[in-house]
Amino acid sequence: MEYEKAWLKYHRLSNYKDCTFFCCIYVRESDLVIETAIKELQLAVKEILGIDCDRIHNPNGREEYNMNSGIYFVADQSIQKEGYHIYAKEQVIVIQAGDSKGFLYGVFELIRYLQRNQSVRNIDYKMEPDIPYRMLNHWDNLDGSIERGYAGNSFFFQDNEIMVNERTRMYARLLASVGINATVINNVNVKDCATDLISDMYFDKLRAMASIFKEYGIQLFLSLNFAAPMELGGLHSADPLNEEVRTWWKEKMVEVYQNIPNLGGFLIKADSEGRPGPFTYGRTHADGANMLAEAVAPFEGLIIWRCFVYNCQQDWRDKVTDRARAGYDNFKPLDGKFLDNVILQIKNGPMDFQVREPITPLFGALHHTNQMLEVQIAQEYTGQQKHICYLIPMFEQILQFHTYLQDQKDTIREIISGQALNQKNCGIAAVANTGNDSNWTGHDLAAANLYGFGRLAYQKDCTAEDIAREWVEVTFGSNKEMITTITDILMRSWPIYEQYTAPLGIGWMVNPNHHYGPNVDGYEYDRWGTYHRADHLGIGVDRSERGTGYAITYQEPLASTYNSVETCPDELLLFFHHVSYTHILKSGKSVIQHIYDTHFDGVENVENMMKALDKIKEYLPLAVYNRMVPRLEEQLRLAKEWRDQINTYFYRKSGIIDTKNRTIY
Ligand code: GCU
């Protein structure tokens, strides 16, 4: 399959003012990653400025002011790992970094200045990333399909073979350019051939892939099958306290690390949605994770253990069991029981990547456990990369959220950066939105989520809006009207998607299995624990202390805020409370009128978005616009479908008419 270079497709600048800086690169010592940084800089300078930027050995390792212009790589141990300081002085640009990855990230920052035609004459910019692991999770299967993939098939796997080729390198370049330093290439649901990834069938290809990644400062991780001792090793058990099982894992990891020395470690989905796990043997998740952690510890490996553990065999009649509580109930009691090379990976919300969910209370509840936030840029519930839904504003809110874990340093960002609890094995992971489509993400605007995830994770001082604008500029160029229009569309797209889909934090209401398109009762009488409980009088799940008690698993003052209908924020009201359709929201509208209004507005907003894009289409590459048009039409079609199904459903249930008398069926 053909592939494009996304935001790394460089455009020639004919009028760049500061070309003289880019004549040469002075480097003292080098290694694999610094070599990559040099090559990347040379490539960009050649393609953007048309200059052959020579590499010159600099024996002093210092910047030589006033003497020779150029870019100097200067090692500086005072700069934190993976950080850099870029500044200009006279004719010289200095990139200082504390380690080789810092040079690589500094180079990509400098390249962005060129891509955006910005002067570097007064550049003085220092960035030290706070989140240690910035990771992608691909849900790619070995047959080439992708679970929740909306951009074609896998570019890692095909017909149970691993593919390592030039696209692998392009992928690594894209990740490194936005600061992503780790990736899991296979689906968390490890079945069939994927179990064999830790066998000699696949070692050669994995080693080759890991070494390409290493050039770009990226560590390869794999998802693991907890039952591998049985399925691969022929044992009768996978019990984490069984000596034979433990020995099997230890020996297996020796073999794996001998063959793939750069492997970062493993991601594990256990006792979740039918996957095997320690519960089968009456053991805890700490028993399971620690067994694996001991096996990888000699190789400095990490075990990333997912907390997406809940009862997926619920009876819809049961109003006591609450899926939202499951993460907290399962993992809070295990706080402090995990080894230091275990990280718990926790989804942002307590359910599953809905358009709006509260932040999971588990983050405020763990004091002695390494944590990693899991978000999803694959748009499973947010329009499946046919609809525009820029998710970085949501992630920004998540990262800024105060958990009240302790008096200070209690935001999600402070927890997953390790600052809150003084930890080093922490991070953020996004379920990836890529596939082998030529533009990587299906919808061209979905690339903003991939780019934005990396940038938000790396660059602690950047807003979602800065990132959107930056992505538009590095991808589509410098026309002001175009930049403003697309940035504005991206920034409004998540709220608009929320307007025409499930209201006020209730979520779901999608077609079962594939999760695309409206189906209000699709999950209402099912076993997945995902209910809206609507009747003729009202809607919502009572998760207050009178209901499932979920609300009071938060730290104060969050518990009280969510527990009361009066103080619960409108956008989460139906997640926490069952209220009548005539209940008046803080906005002054009744619940039912809010439902009608937002659904009519949502469709209108999609129409406006399409008109706005049409106006600036001449500034977009024709191929990009042509790919976008059918998706925009599909977004409008489905927004109308959502509007009409939701409005009609609630009109029929409640019998309450729309005060504005619009068409409801
Ligand atoms: C969701 C998603 C599944 C996925 C699961 C997970 O339920 O629909 O496809 O496997 O999340 O995160 O493990």
XYZ file of C-alpha atoms and ligand atoms in Angstrom:
678
model
C 0.000 0.000 0.000
C 1.103 3.536 -0.761
C 1.564 5.825 2.180
C 1.935 9.527 2.699
C 4.144 11.371 5.125
C 1.380 13.139 7.059
C 2.822 16.129 8.939
C 6.341 15.185 7.884
C 5.682 15.985 4.248
C 7.924 19.026 3.922
C 7.131 21.948 1.631
C 9.800 24.118 0.100
C 10.022 27.661 1.483
C 11.379 30.199 -0.956
C 11.412 33.175 1.382
C 12.888 31.879 4.626
C 14.937 34.628 6.274
C 17.238 32.729 8.600
C 18.837 30.294 6.170
C 22.372 31.082 7.297
C 21.884 29.194 10.558
C 21.181 26.030 8.659
C 24.456 25.678 6.804
C 25.927 22.989 9.017
C 25.590 20.910 12.155
C 28.394 20.711 14.672
C 28.427 17.511 16.676
C 30.956 16.157 19.103
C 29.851 12.701 20.141
C 27.190 10.675 18.521
C 25.174 7.521 18.940
C 22.326 5.779 17.181
C 19.623 8.265 18.197
C 21.822 11.336 17.668
C 22.596 10.010 14.187
C 18.840 9.906 13.577
C 18.530 13.477 14.814
C 21.267 14.611 12.441
C 19.720 12.793 9.488
C 16.278 14.184 10.244
C 17.600 17.707 10.468
C 19.560 17.338 7.238
C 16.518 15.954 5.437
C 14.233 18.751 6.584
C 16.758 21.485 5.821
C 17.291 20.055 2.361
C 13.611 19.685 1.598
C 12.414 22.936 3.156
C 15.325 25.265 2.448
C 17.155 23.457 -0.341
C 20.380 23.593 1.674
C 22.882 20.766 2.089
C 23.498 21.011 5.784
C 26.941 19.523 6.408
C 27.816 17.671 9.518
C 31.053 18.871 11.097
C 32.961 17.322 13.951
C 33.164 19.703 16.870
C 35.989 18.500 19.119
C 35.197 20.947 21.937
C 31.538 20.117 22.218
C 30.877 23.809 22.744
C 29.224 26.504 20.717
C 31.777 28.672 18.921
C 30.168 32.093 18.969
C 30.918 34.586 16.254
C 33.112 32.145 14.476
C 31.132 29.724 12.423
C 27.424 29.873 11.921
C 25.524 26.651 12.229
C 23.625 24.428 14.598
C 25.521 23.064 17.571
C 24.578 19.940 19.479
C 25.828 20.462 23.009
C 25.446 17.859 25.733
C 24.282 19.322 29.019
C 23.652 17.051 31.954
C 21.628 19.709 33.778
C 18.775 19.171 31.325
C 16.347 16.437 32.266
C 16.051 13.207 30.336
C 14.440 13.628 26.920
C 14.404 17.408 27.267
C 16.185 20.110 25.334
C 17.019 23.768 25.321
C 17.259 25.467 21.941
C 18.566 28.992 21.719
C 20.102 31.319 19.177
C 23.191 33.395 19.802
C 24.798 35.500 17.110
C 24.991 33.230 14.055
C 24.602 30.076 16.053
C 21.740 27.883 17.152
C 22.473 25.672 20.097
C 20.536 22.535 20.925
C 21.421 21.453 24.421
C 20.179 18.120 25.656
C 20.783 15.812 28.557
C 20.531 12.640 26.497
C 20.300 11.574 22.857
C 16.501 11.551 22.738
C 16.600 15.171 23.859
C 18.553 16.017 20.693
C 16.041 14.145 18.565
C 13.064 15.951 20.100
C 14.916 19.267 19.935
C 15.576 18.723 16.253
C 11.918 18.058 15.535
C 11.030 21.229 17.425
C 13.468 23.183 15.282
C 12.004 21.590 12.160
C 8.554 22.797 13.220
C 9.901 26.352 13.200
C 10.930 25.826 9.598
C 7.663 24.144 8.665
C 5.785 27.125 10.069
C 8.124 29.645 8.465
C 8.995 31.064 11.867
C 12.178 32.952 12.523
C 14.759 31.251 14.720
C 16.805 34.412 15.219
C 15.548 34.916 18.781
C 14.677 31.361 19.616
C 15.119 30.478 23.271
C 12.966 27.544 24.196
C 13.421 24.916 26.842
C 11.238 21.849 27.236
C 11.612 18.992 29.666
C 8.845 16.426 29.342
C 7.161 15.381 32.552
C 5.453 12.108 31.581
C 8.011 9.265 31.380
C 6.186 6.791 29.100
C 4.250 8.253 26.169
C 2.863 5.294 24.406
C 0.597 4.015 21.658
C -1.448 0.839 22.008
C -2.300 -0.744 18.697
C -5.138 -3.222 18.688
C -3.763 -4.956 15.579
C -4.343 -8.652 15.053
C -1.874 -10.937 13.342
C -4.247 -11.670 10.477
C -4.012 -7.976 9.590
C -7.378 -6.878 10.943
C -7.533 -4.166 13.583
C -9.961 -4.295 16.468
C -11.722 -0.917 16.381
C -9.603 0.082 13.387
C -11.034 2.723 11.069
C -8.162 3.393 8.706
C -7.667 0.141 6.873
C -5.708 -2.901 7.964
C -2.584 -3.291 10.026
C 0.786 -2.175 8.711
C 2.482 -4.412 11.271
C 0.821 -7.732 10.479
C -0.609 -9.556 7.507
C -1.628 -13.216 7.199
C 0.044 -14.024 10.519
C 3.361 -12.557 9.414
C 5.100 -9.475 10.749
C 5.932 -6.777 8.235
C 9.084 -4.727 8.667
C 9.700 -2.293 5.851
C 10.032 1.359 4.974
C 6.594 2.088 6.357
C 7.825 0.856 9.734
C 10.474 3.554 9.578
C 7.997 6.204 8.483
C 5.806 5.216 11.407
C 8.739 5.560 13.804
C 9.550 8.993 12.368
C 5.985 10.183 12.880
C 5.974 8.991 16.481
C 9.368 10.421 17.362
C 8.495 13.768 15.791
C 5.757 14.249 18.391
C 7.621 12.732 21.324
C 6.064 9.255 21.577
C 8.655 6.892 23.066
C 6.924 3.505 23.350
C 4.466 1.398 21.406
C 2.551 -1.843 21.774
C 2.004 -3.312 18.315
C -0.535 -6.070 18.982
C -4.083 -6.180 20.298
C -4.705 -6.477 24.029
C -6.969 -9.406 23.202
C -4.150 -11.867 22.571
C -5.485 -14.932 20.813
C -4.393 -17.541 18.301
C -1.107 -16.731 16.590
C -0.628 -13.613 18.676
C 0.168 -15.888 21.622
C 3.175 -17.070 19.598
C 4.699 -13.604 19.363
C 6.889 -14.637 22.282
C 8.148 -17.699 20.432
C 10.945 -18.160 17.908
C 8.422 -17.979 15.086
C 8.500 -14.214 15.349
C 11.749 -13.241 17.081
C 13.703 -12.226 13.985
C 11.091 -9.833 12.708
C 10.435 -8.389 16.133
C 14.134 -7.795 16.657
C 14.334 -6.023 13.314
C 11.336 -3.874 14.178
C 12.645 -3.080 17.654
C 15.945 -1.956 16.228
C 14.294 0.468 13.796
C 12.247 1.819 16.685
C 15.389 2.160 18.768
C 16.913 4.512 16.211
C 13.960 6.796 16.912
C 14.032 6.479 20.682
C 10.980 4.221 20.759
C 10.665 1.071 22.824
C 8.704 -1.878 21.506
C 6.202 -3.543 23.846
C 3.953 -6.559 23.240
C 0.564 -7.576 24.550
C 0.718 -10.891 26.326
C -1.644 -13.830 26.796
C -1.895 -14.672 30.489
C -2.656 -18.273 29.563
C 0.507 -18.649 27.460
C 1.987 -21.273 29.841
C -0.938 -23.483 28.817
C -1.476 -22.469 25.213
C 2.167 -22.170 24.310
C 3.936 -24.144 27.019
C 1.537 -27.067 27.290
C 1.206 -26.722 31.081
C -2.057 -27.570 32.782
C -2.357 -24.267 34.578
C -1.519 -20.583 34.377
C -1.860 -20.117 38.137
C 0.494 -17.295 39.097
C 1.423 -18.970 42.372
C 2.229 -22.320 40.807
C 6.003 -22.877 40.768
C 5.978 -24.624 37.428
C 4.130 -21.683 35.868
C 6.474 -19.168 37.439
C 9.507 -21.036 36.189
C 7.986 -21.276 32.738
C 7.604 -17.491 32.573
C 11.116 -16.897 33.879
C 12.641 -19.158 31.282
C 10.416 -17.727 28.585
C 11.539 -14.193 29.389
C 15.200 -15.187 29.245
C 14.538 -16.515 25.762
C 12.505 -13.477 24.708
C 15.058 -10.945 25.913
C 17.959 -12.831 24.402
C 16.217 -12.478 21.083
C 14.690 -9.008 21.406
C 17.077 -7.118 23.652
C 15.360 -3.730 23.335
C 11.924 -4.948 24.322
C 10.295 -2.559 26.799
C 7.957 -5.094 28.356
C 4.355 -6.241 28.157
C 0.790 -5.028 28.291
C -1.766 -7.393 29.805
C -5.529 -7.583 29.646
C -6.499 -10.226 32.175
C -9.876 -11.336 33.532
C -11.520 -8.914 31.185
C -14.147 -9.596 28.539
C -13.359 -13.278 28.416
C -9.575 -13.082 28.579
C -7.803 -15.437 30.992
C -6.409 -14.128 34.254
C -5.578 -14.849 37.876
C -9.250 -14.941 38.996
C -9.534 -18.422 37.490
C -7.188 -19.653 40.226
C -8.629 -17.543 43.031
C -5.565 -15.270 42.863
C -5.405 -11.495 42.820
C -4.304 -9.233 40.034
C -1.266 -8.380 42.134
C -0.333 -12.086 42.143
C -0.685 -12.163 38.373
C 1.180 -8.964 37.619
C 3.978 -9.611 40.105
C 4.679 -13.057 38.717
C 5.325 -11.514 35.303
C 7.154 -8.542 36.789
C 9.627 -10.871 38.488
C 10.232 -12.659 35.219
C 11.041 -9.454 33.301
C 12.855 -7.624 36.114
C 16.346 -8.943 35.209
C 15.915 -7.245 31.824
C 14.502 -4.013 33.198
C 11.191 -4.951 31.631
C 7.882 -3.398 32.581
C 4.521 -5.043 33.123
C 1.660 -2.760 32.211
C -1.456 -4.245 33.711
C -4.853 -3.022 32.561
C -7.609 -2.182 35.055
C -10.444 -2.706 32.576
C -11.823 -5.533 34.696
C -15.595 -5.746 35.142
C -18.492 -8.157 35.045
C -19.616 -8.406 31.428
C -22.319 -10.949 32.233
C -24.609 -8.612 34.107
C -28.379 -8.944 34.264
C -30.008 -5.695 33.136
C -32.625 -6.131 35.854
C -29.897 -5.889 38.484
C -29.676 -2.287 39.661
C -27.094 -2.913 42.351
C -24.122 -4.091 40.319
C -22.511 -1.073 38.687
C -19.878 -1.501 36.011
C -18.622 2.006 36.751
C -17.514 0.843 40.197
C -15.571 -2.155 38.968
C -12.136 -0.592 38.430
C -12.193 1.000 41.859
C -13.586 -2.052 43.614
C -11.121 -4.425 41.994
C -7.938 -2.395 42.286
C -8.215 -0.031 45.258
C -7.750 -2.919 47.726
C -4.523 -3.876 45.940
C -2.848 -0.478 46.354
C 0.757 -0.995 47.423
C 0.804 -4.672 46.503
C 2.396 -4.346 43.055
C 6.127 -4.546 42.373
C 7.845 -1.394 41.179
C 8.110 -2.543 37.564
C 4.336 -2.932 37.353
C 2.222 -0.048 36.089
C -1.555 -0.098 36.292
C -3.090 1.198 33.084
C -6.402 2.903 33.771
C -8.919 4.144 31.219
C -9.846 7.796 31.615
C -13.470 7.036 32.441
C -14.994 4.251 34.526
C -16.923 2.823 31.564
C -15.372 2.797 28.111
C -14.280 5.845 26.109
C -17.706 7.441 25.775
C -18.004 10.953 24.392
C -18.436 12.169 27.971
C -17.595 10.339 31.171
C -16.413 11.415 34.590
C -12.749 10.756 35.357
C -12.386 7.377 36.987
C -12.134 7.600 40.799
C -9.343 5.025 40.825
C -6.808 7.767 40.071
C -7.632 9.512 43.323
C -7.533 6.296 45.293
C -4.089 4.798 44.722
C -1.162 6.062 46.798
C 1.450 3.369 46.339
C 0.938 2.154 42.790
C 2.483 3.242 39.485
C -0.175 4.496 37.133
C -0.674 5.056 33.456
C -3.647 6.796 31.837
C -5.280 5.072 28.863
C -7.182 7.190 26.345
C -8.507 6.215 22.945
C -7.740 8.108 19.759
C -9.266 5.311 17.705
C -12.713 6.887 17.475
C -14.678 3.806 18.496
C -17.467 5.780 20.173
C -16.715 9.166 18.675
C -17.553 8.762 15.017
C -15.156 6.047 13.866
C -12.973 8.428 11.873
C -15.847 9.259 9.578
C -16.929 12.075 11.882
C -14.605 14.889 12.870
C -13.914 14.650 16.567
C -10.724 16.261 17.812
C -10.188 14.647 21.190
C -7.263 16.634 22.540
C -9.479 19.164 24.394
C -11.011 16.190 26.231
C -7.573 14.822 27.134
C -6.462 18.267 28.222
C -9.375 18.432 30.669
C -8.578 14.953 31.906
C -4.940 15.804 32.568
C -5.871 18.972 34.445
C -8.476 17.246 36.605
C -7.940 17.471 40.365
C -8.455 14.092 42.006
C -8.028 15.401 45.581
C -5.705 12.500 46.182
C -3.725 14.826 48.444
C -3.566 18.550 49.168
C -1.131 19.384 46.422
C 0.028 17.713 43.242
C -3.207 15.857 42.742
C -4.028 16.317 39.053
C -4.081 13.374 36.684
C -1.063 14.838 34.917
C 0.844 15.030 38.193
C -0.093 11.434 38.994
C 0.868 9.919 35.650
C 4.033 11.967 35.411
C 5.150 10.493 38.710
C 5.359 13.904 40.396
C 2.437 13.378 42.741
C 3.732 10.193 44.298
C 7.405 10.450 43.415
C 7.400 7.562 40.951
C 9.337 6.907 37.790
C 7.348 4.181 36.048
C 4.288 6.104 34.929
C 2.809 7.303 31.686
C 0.056 7.814 29.194
C -1.145 5.490 26.440
C -3.511 6.041 23.548
C -5.336 3.289 21.704
C -4.061 4.096 18.232
C -6.137 5.326 15.306
C -3.825 4.250 12.499
C -4.043 1.675 9.737
C -2.602 1.072 6.316
C -4.737 3.722 4.614
C -2.422 5.979 2.659
C -3.094 8.908 5.006
C -2.672 6.668 8.115
C -5.902 7.682 9.872
C -8.760 7.384 7.363
C -10.158 10.857 7.928
C -7.409 13.350 7.222
C -8.465 15.429 10.207
C -8.143 12.391 12.504
C -4.373 12.724 12.118
C -4.715 15.713 14.457
C -5.564 13.237 17.218
C -2.425 11.180 16.632
C -0.249 14.259 16.411
C -2.049 15.949 19.270
C -1.787 12.990 21.593
C 1.982 12.948 21.281
C 2.344 16.689 21.573
C 0.048 16.966 24.598
C 1.881 14.136 26.321
C 5.355 15.505 25.620
C 4.832 19.199 25.867
C 3.390 20.126 29.214
C 2.888 23.807 28.393
C 0.820 23.441 25.203
C -2.956 23.808 24.948
C -5.228 21.703 22.756
C -5.816 24.772 20.646
C -2.091 25.518 20.182
C -1.642 21.930 19.125
C -4.532 22.041 16.660
C -3.165 25.191 15.031
C 0.346 23.797 14.933
C -0.879 20.575 13.320
C -2.846 22.477 10.685
C 0.182 24.598 9.831
C 2.694 21.770 9.626
C 0.243 19.689 7.611
C -1.496 22.156 5.321
C 0.654 25.266 5.170
C 0.361 28.921 5.950
C -2.870 30.361 4.575
C -4.376 32.311 7.471
C -8.034 31.763 6.650
C -7.480 28.046 6.190
C -5.587 27.774 9.487
C -8.274 29.626 11.412
C -11.105 27.683 9.818
C -9.677 24.215 10.391
C -8.452 25.025 13.890
C -11.898 26.300 14.748
C -13.578 23.209 13.291
C -11.280 20.935 15.261
C -11.855 22.819 18.480
C -15.641 22.697 18.108
C -15.857 19.129 16.871
C -15.977 17.228 20.168
C -18.766 19.411 21.650
C -20.670 19.112 18.374
C -20.357 15.333 18.367
C -21.623 15.332 21.931
C -24.604 17.511 20.930
C -26.056 15.066 18.441
C -25.292 11.803 20.299
C -26.150 10.451 23.788
C -27.090 13.342 26.095
C -25.803 14.603 29.450
C -23.160 11.974 30.151
C -25.376 8.911 29.809
C -23.315 7.440 26.963
C -23.891 4.300 24.889
C -27.163 4.387 22.871
C -25.113 2.940 20.003
C -25.584 -0.152 17.901
C -24.227 -3.186 19.729
C -20.934 -4.752 18.655
C -19.684 -2.303 16.045
C -20.741 0.760 18.096
C -21.542 2.985 15.124
C -24.764 4.942 14.809
C -27.700 5.460 17.169
C -29.652 2.718 18.887
C -31.104 4.060 22.110
C -31.984 0.671 23.555
C -29.152 -1.186 21.825
C -27.479 -1.973 25.134
C -30.442 -1.473 27.444
C -31.420 -5.114 27.903
C -27.966 -6.569 27.379
C -25.317 -8.027 29.675
C -22.660 -5.317 29.429
C -23.654 -3.114 32.345
C -24.386 -0.122 30.141
C -27.905 1.146 30.842
C -29.769 4.453 30.633
C -32.872 3.356 32.595
C -35.245 5.663 30.703
C -38.992 5.351 31.322
C -41.923 7.670 30.675
C -40.994 9.945 33.562
C -37.251 10.263 33.438
C -33.810 8.963 32.607
C -30.390 8.333 34.136
C -28.557 5.931 36.435
C -28.688 6.592 40.138
C -25.061 6.306 41.148
C -25.487 8.454 44.250
C -25.314 6.949 47.737
C -29.003 6.104 47.401
C -28.188 4.146 44.265
C -25.025 2.218 43.447
C -22.826 4.421 45.613
C -20.333 5.017 42.824
C -20.392 8.805 43.392
C -19.007 8.495 46.886
C -15.971 6.503 45.806
C -14.416 9.872 44.858
C -12.368 11.955 47.256
C -14.089 14.970 48.757
C -15.224 17.459 47.591
C -15.828 15.481 44.389
C -17.925 12.863 46.170
C -20.367 15.462 47.470
C -20.419 17.355 44.192
C -21.334 14.290 42.167
C -23.571 12.797 44.830
C -26.081 15.623 44.751
C -28.364 16.494 41.849
C -27.981 20.151 42.809
C -24.217 20.263 42.425
C -23.555 17.608 39.806
C -22.400 19.301 36.571
C -25.016 19.246 33.795
C -22.814 17.379 31.361
C -22.594 14.405 33.742
C -26.039 14.596 35.297
C -27.501 11.437 33.778
C -24.360 9.483 34.526
C -24.838 10.104 38.233
C -28.562 10.604 38.677
C -31.965 9.473 37.529
C -34.027 12.631 36.988
C -37.351 13.519 35.446
C -37.549 14.970 31.955
C -38.824 18.196 33.462
C -35.856 18.565 35.806
C -34.317 22.011 35.281
C -30.619 22.003 34.484
C -28.147 24.653 35.593
C -28.475 26.033 32.090
C -32.107 26.874 32.915
C -33.516 24.367 30.457
C -35.430 21.215 31.235
C -33.715 17.923 30.516
C -36.099 17.147 27.650
C -35.731 20.580 26.059
C -31.960 20.260 26.384
C -32.135 16.965 24.520
C -34.212 18.481 21.710
C -32.158 21.662 21.431
C -28.738 20.064 21.429
C -29.785 17.563 18.795
C -31.146 20.212 16.452
C -28.111 22.403 17.101
C -25.722 19.518 16.546
C -26.962 18.894 13.011
C -26.912 22.616 12.209
C -23.355 22.818 13.457
C -22.297 19.952 11.202
C -23.859 21.789 8.269
C -21.974 24.957 9.177
C -18.755 23.020 9.514
C -19.204 21.640 6.008
C -19.852 25.111 4.590
C -16.760 26.461 6.317
C -14.598 23.689 4.923
C -15.995 24.200 1.469
C -14.891 27.851 1.571
C -11.252 26.999 2.165
C -11.027 23.874 0.025
C -8.688 25.529 -2.489
C -5.992 25.612 0.210
C -6.159 21.870 0.802
C -4.562 19.294 -1.489
C -7.225 18.001 -3.842
C -6.702 14.392 -2.739
C -7.250 15.427 0.884
C -10.431 17.299 0.120
C -11.731 14.474 -2.032
C -11.147 12.009 0.777
C -12.900 14.288 3.205
C -16.090 15.003 1.243
C -17.739 11.581 1.500
C -16.882 11.488 5.188
C -18.447 14.884 5.798
C -21.575 13.750 3.983
C -21.659 10.634 6.112
C -21.232 12.700 9.268
C -24.196 14.848 8.291
C -26.330 11.856 7.368
C -25.634 10.142 10.643
C -25.963 13.305 12.735
C -29.504 13.616 11.346
C -30.165 9.984 12.132
C -28.964 10.495 15.691
C -31.039 13.664 16.047
C -34.213 12.058 14.816
C -33.860 8.785 16.682
C -32.952 10.416 19.993
C -35.580 13.149 19.782
C -38.283 10.756 18.645
C -37.446 8.201 21.297
C -37.674 10.740 24.120
C -40.712 12.468 22.710
C -42.509 9.141 22.533
C -41.376 8.129 26.010
C -42.174 11.440 27.689
C -45.025 12.800 25.589
C -43.542 16.273 26.101
C -43.532 18.491 23.049
C -40.632 20.599 21.847
C -41.275 24.206 22.863
C -39.964 25.280 19.467
C -42.264 22.907 17.653
C -39.648 21.453 15.285
C -40.123 18.193 13.435
C -39.966 15.161 15.688
C -41.303 11.888 14.369
C -13.858 -1.980 24.511
C -13.738 -2.312 23.055
C -13.091 -3.645 22.859
C -11.765 -3.678 23.604
C -11.967 -3.303 25.047
C -10.689 -3.149 25.820
O -14.762 -2.824 25.138
O -15.012 -2.296 22.465
O -12.899 -3.834 21.489
O -11.187 -4.925 23.528
O -12.608 -2.072 25.118
O -10.310 -2.003 26.055
O -10.079 -4.117 26.205
